[in-house]
């Protein structure tokens, strides 16, 4: 249908309509109305109207036909009989749910164009994701038009809107049953794969309940079975080891001396934490469930940095392939399949850091994991569906940026991003190490270090101004070096950001096929994604909610104050002049010592 578009919008017809197009472009630029007189409507005008009408009718016909064909395929397709004739899914099946945390529509364009440049691909080359777009999701939470990841993931896990910060609890703080818990109770094997801390908001929402996402010590305990339903997650791969280790050990970030690794082992988990142990799983053929794999103390490094230390951390794609193999082997002789949530967790962090070079690598890593899931589904004899969406957009990313008062050129420059070899987060840590070491010289020596080691080697930038170099040297906790670095590269690439936080734009929904995920075709509320997950697995999430709410041993952490808004939108409090930079939500993961206590992603 794309090929018909030129008919609908005749850009260069021979009768001078291209001039009219110019007028319209001017109007868009200047905001003035065009003045196209009725008197000019001659034969060509009516010919255009005719052409347009014909094209419209043809397009509608094609759409109606394709809808018929798609719906026909849903019932008929013998090899993938996921949905039965009464609209209920039947038979053994697997559900793979992927979350691209913080990935908005612009992230796709940015990554696609960057990859075309770096790999010398044609202009119509797309990401795998692009070929599986089925719809979009509206993301607001119960307490704000801009959601956080906790409320966003609660919409997916429980199918209900809740307040920012809620980990699968409702606005009244009562727990809501999750699709993963319901799946586990119904005999499915379950898994969580992430690149951030496994205790971070998105994975937390599938296997734990807490009044606030910051209660990561509590979340960790529930995730490995200290939970009224017992152990609900069979496979865990990701980061966030520090919340599982007692405060008597050096790597710990727990407030207490509980040893959750020991607790998990007693509960039957096979615990691994090194690259060698991961490799010994042999892509999943040697893995034994339940499996707890925590490969970083905090977050796994950004892909742009991880690829340089591939011998230490597995990639999202590798973890994905291993998880799918493990779960399909474990359910080989079962009538019931598996449910897994796989998150490209740190697309969001690149957005928070306003770091476009880090983000393109994160999105591409996610695209590869998505492709790996598709490959698995194509090969596997058990039918299954892959659904992928984001909880929200992060950064208010724009593929354009006005740098000066003069009218901007229409461009942005992926070649700038292509020259970066590390993230701003990594370079920040490197610069801090230098700053705190004995090597640190006088101001002149520091400037040389910044120009050579940080900007040139790290970002591929050799035209930094003295002001830029000095602002890096003078950066502090409120406006850290990572922000300065991200701004230096973003300006050169002419990439824009409107916030270090999230934004309220609709995000994309992708699926292995529009036919298998037909309830998600079109524009949807994020809770409908959650309801789809439960419907596809045919599990009763409400029954789990009842169980949890009647349980006396579910502790969701200290309650929030009465004044915390949970079920109505936040309102204006004159913030535009009140709040000071970074006073509340300091990003704590930046120096790699993520405790997960302060960063509200
Ligand atoms: C470690 O945890 C115990 C309680 O489990 C607590 O009494 C102690 O103060 C903690 N130690 C530190 C250094 O935080
Ligand atoms: C899928 O099948 C192809 C061809 O047999 C094989 O090369 C590939 O490794 C398989 N992939 C997965 C994920 O099983
Ligand atoms: C990328 O790096 C190369 C080699 O240092 C340099 O010649 C080129 O100008 C850089 N490109 C951009 C856009 O900065
Ligand atoms: Zn998020
Ligand atoms: Zn975030």
Short mmCIF file of N, CA and C in Angstrom, two decimals, residues 226-290:
data_model
loop_
_atom_site.label_atom_id
_atom_site.label_comp_id
_atom_site.label_asym_id
_atom_site.label_seq_id
_atom_site.Cartn_x
_atom_site.Cartn_y
_atom_site.Cartn_z
N UNK A 226 10.26 -15.49 48.60
CA UNK A 226 9.77 -15.05 49.90
C UNK A 226 8.46 -14.29 49.64
N UNK A 227 7.41 -15.04 49.35
CA UNK A 227 6.22 -14.53 48.69
C UNK A 227 5.08 -15.46 49.07
N UNK A 228 3.88 -14.94 49.30
CA UNK A 228 2.76 -15.81 49.71
C UNK A 228 2.49 -16.95 48.72
N UNK A 229 2.83 -16.76 47.45
CA UNK A 229 2.61 -17.82 46.46
C UNK A 229 3.83 -18.71 46.31
N UNK A 230 4.87 -18.43 47.11
CA UNK A 230 6.11 -19.21 46.96
C UNK A 230 6.88 -18.75 45.75
N UNK A 231 7.66 -19.67 45.19
CA UNK A 231 8.52 -19.34 44.06
C UNK A 231 7.68 -19.27 42.79
N UNK A 232 7.65 -18.10 42.11
CA UNK A 232 6.87 -18.01 40.87
C UNK A 232 7.74 -17.83 39.63
N UNK A 233 9.02 -17.48 39.81
CA UNK A 233 9.90 -17.27 38.64
C UNK A 233 10.89 -18.42 38.53
N UNK A 234 10.87 -19.12 37.39
CA UNK A 234 11.76 -20.26 37.21
C UNK A 234 13.13 -19.86 36.68
N UNK A 235 13.17 -18.75 35.96
CA UNK A 235 14.44 -18.36 35.34
C UNK A 235 14.62 -16.85 35.48
N UNK A 236 15.77 -16.46 36.04
CA UNK A 236 16.08 -15.04 36.20
C UNK A 236 17.47 -14.80 35.63
N UNK A 237 17.57 -13.90 34.65
CA UNK A 237 18.88 -13.52 34.12
C UNK A 237 18.95 -12.00 34.05
N UNK A 238 20.03 -11.43 34.60
CA UNK A 238 20.17 -9.98 34.56
C UNK A 238 21.22 -9.49 35.52
N UNK A 239 21.03 -8.25 36.01
CA UNK A 239 21.97 -7.67 36.97
C UNK A 239 21.29 -7.49 38.32
N UNK A 240 21.96 -6.75 39.22
CA UNK A 240 21.34 -6.42 40.50
C UNK A 240 21.69 -7.35 41.64
N UNK A 241 22.90 -7.97 41.55
CA UNK A 241 23.36 -8.90 42.58
C UNK A 241 23.36 -8.26 43.97
N UNK A 242 23.66 -6.97 44.02
CA UNK A 242 23.92 -6.34 45.33
C UNK A 242 22.73 -6.40 46.28
N UNK A 243 21.51 -6.50 45.71
CA UNK A 243 20.33 -6.57 46.59
C UNK A 243 20.09 -7.98 47.12
N UNK A 244 20.91 -8.92 46.70
CA UNK A 244 20.75 -10.30 47.15
C UNK A 244 21.82 -10.70 48.17
N UNK A 245 22.77 -9.80 48.38
CA UNK A 245 23.90 -10.14 49.25
C UNK A 245 23.79 -9.40 50.59
N UNK A 246 24.18 -10.08 51.68
CA UNK A 246 24.04 -9.48 53.01
C UNK A 246 24.96 -8.27 53.20
N UNK A 247 24.51 -7.33 54.04
CA UNK A 247 25.26 -6.08 54.20
C UNK A 247 26.63 -6.28 54.83
N UNK A 248 26.94 -7.52 55.19
CA UNK A 248 28.26 -7.82 55.72
C UNK A 248 29.28 -8.07 54.61
N UNK A 249 28.80 -8.14 53.35
CA UNK A 249 29.73 -8.37 52.25
C UNK A 249 29.96 -7.08 51.47
N UNK A 250 31.09 -7.03 50.81
CA UNK A 250 31.51 -5.78 50.17
C UNK A 250 30.60 -5.38 49.01
N UNK A 251 30.10 -6.37 48.26
CA UNK A 251 29.28 -6.06 47.09
C UNK A 251 27.85 -5.67 47.43
N UNK A 252 27.49 -5.80 48.68
CA UNK A 252 26.08 -5.63 49.06
C UNK A 252 25.60 -4.18 48.96
N UNK A 253 24.33 -4.02 48.62
CA UNK A 253 23.68 -2.72 48.77
C UNK A 253 22.41 -2.87 49.58
N UNK A 254 22.30 -4.00 50.30
CA UNK A 254 21.15 -4.21 51.18
C UNK A 254 21.33 -3.45 52.48
N UNK A 255 20.19 -3.10 53.07
CA UNK A 255 20.23 -2.43 54.37
C UNK A 255 20.37 -3.43 55.50
N UNK A 256 20.00 -4.71 55.20
CA UNK A 256 20.06 -5.71 56.28
C UNK A 256 21.05 -6.82 55.94
N UNK A 257 21.13 -7.80 56.84
CA UNK A 257 22.14 -8.84 56.63
C UNK A 257 21.55 -10.13 56.06
N UNK A 258 20.39 -10.01 55.38
CA UNK A 258 19.83 -11.21 54.75
C UNK A 258 20.68 -11.63 53.56
N UNK A 259 20.89 -12.94 53.45
CA UNK A 259 21.63 -13.49 52.32
C UNK A 259 20.63 -14.18 51.40
N UNK A 260 20.19 -13.44 50.39
CA UNK A 260 19.14 -13.98 49.52
C UNK A 260 19.67 -14.98 48.51
N UNK A 261 20.97 -14.93 48.25
CA UNK A 261 21.55 -15.95 47.37
C UNK A 261 21.43 -17.30 48.08
N UNK A 262 21.75 -17.30 49.36
CA UNK A 262 21.65 -18.52 50.16
C UNK A 262 20.19 -18.97 50.25
N UNK A 263 19.30 -18.00 50.49
CA UNK A 263 17.87 -18.28 50.58
C UNK A 263 17.37 -18.91 49.27
N UNK A 264 17.80 -18.32 48.13
CA UNK A 264 17.38 -18.84 46.83
C UNK A 264 17.89 -20.26 46.62
N UNK A 265 19.14 -20.49 47.00
CA UNK A 265 19.72 -21.84 46.84
C UNK A 265 18.95 -22.86 47.67
N UNK A 266 18.62 -22.46 48.90
CA UNK A 266 17.83 -23.37 49.75
C UNK A 266 16.48 -23.67 49.12
N UNK A 267 15.95 -22.68 48.38
CA UNK A 267 14.67 -22.88 47.70
C UNK A 267 14.81 -23.64 46.39
N UNK A 268 16.04 -24.05 46.06
CA UNK A 268 16.24 -24.88 44.88
C UNK A 268 16.91 -24.20 43.70
N UNK A 269 17.11 -22.90 43.77
CA UNK A 269 17.71 -22.18 42.64
C UNK A 269 19.16 -22.61 42.40
N UNK A 270 19.51 -22.71 41.13
CA UNK A 270 20.91 -22.82 40.73
C UNK A 270 21.40 -21.40 40.52
N UNK A 271 22.38 -21.00 41.31
CA UNK A 271 22.85 -19.61 41.26
C UNK A 271 24.14 -19.51 40.45
N UNK A 272 24.16 -18.60 39.48
CA UNK A 272 25.39 -18.34 38.73
C UNK A 272 25.60 -16.83 38.64
N UNK A 273 26.85 -16.40 38.50
CA UNK A 273 27.06 -14.96 38.40
C UNK A 273 28.24 -14.56 37.50
N UNK A 274 28.90 -15.54 36.86
CA UNK A 274 30.02 -15.15 36.01
C UNK A 274 29.73 -15.50 34.54
N UNK A 275 30.52 -14.90 33.68
CA UNK A 275 30.41 -15.17 32.25
C UNK A 275 30.69 -16.66 31.97
N UNK A 276 31.69 -17.21 32.65
CA UNK A 276 32.02 -18.62 32.43
C UNK A 276 30.85 -19.53 32.79
N UNK A 277 30.22 -19.20 33.91
CA UNK A 277 29.06 -20.01 34.33
C UNK A 277 27.91 -19.87 33.33
N UNK A 278 27.76 -18.66 32.79
CA UNK A 278 26.73 -18.45 31.77
C UNK A 278 27.04 -19.29 30.53
N UNK A 279 28.31 -19.24 30.11
CA UNK A 279 28.71 -20.00 28.91
C UNK A 279 28.53 -21.50 29.12
N UNK A 280 28.71 -21.94 30.38
CA UNK A 280 28.57 -23.36 30.67
C UNK A 280 27.12 -23.84 30.51
N UNK A 281 26.18 -22.90 30.45
CA UNK A 281 24.79 -23.29 30.19
C UNK A 281 24.64 -23.78 28.75
N UNK A 282 25.66 -23.50 27.94
CA UNK A 282 25.71 -23.97 26.56
C UNK A 282 24.44 -23.58 25.78
N UNK A 283 24.11 -22.31 25.87
CA UNK A 283 22.95 -21.82 25.13
C UNK A 283 21.63 -22.34 25.67
N UNK A 284 21.67 -22.98 26.85
CA UNK A 284 20.44 -23.44 27.48
C UNK A 284 20.33 -24.95 27.56
N UNK A 285 21.11 -25.66 26.75
CA UNK A 285 20.98 -27.12 26.76
C UNK A 285 21.45 -27.72 28.09
N UNK A 286 22.34 -26.99 28.78
CA UNK A 286 22.86 -27.50 30.06
C UNK A 286 22.24 -26.82 31.27
N UNK A 287 21.25 -25.97 31.04
CA UNK A 287 20.67 -25.21 32.16
C UNK A 287 19.66 -26.04 32.93
N UNK A 288 19.63 -25.81 34.25
CA UNK A 288 18.65 -26.49 35.11
C UNK A 288 17.81 -25.43 35.81
N UNK A 289 16.52 -25.63 35.78
CA UNK A 289 15.61 -24.71 36.48
C UNK A 289 15.35 -25.23 37.89
N UNK A 290 15.04 -24.32 38.83
CA UNK A 290 15.07 -22.87 38.68
C UNK A 290 16.50 -22.32 38.63
#
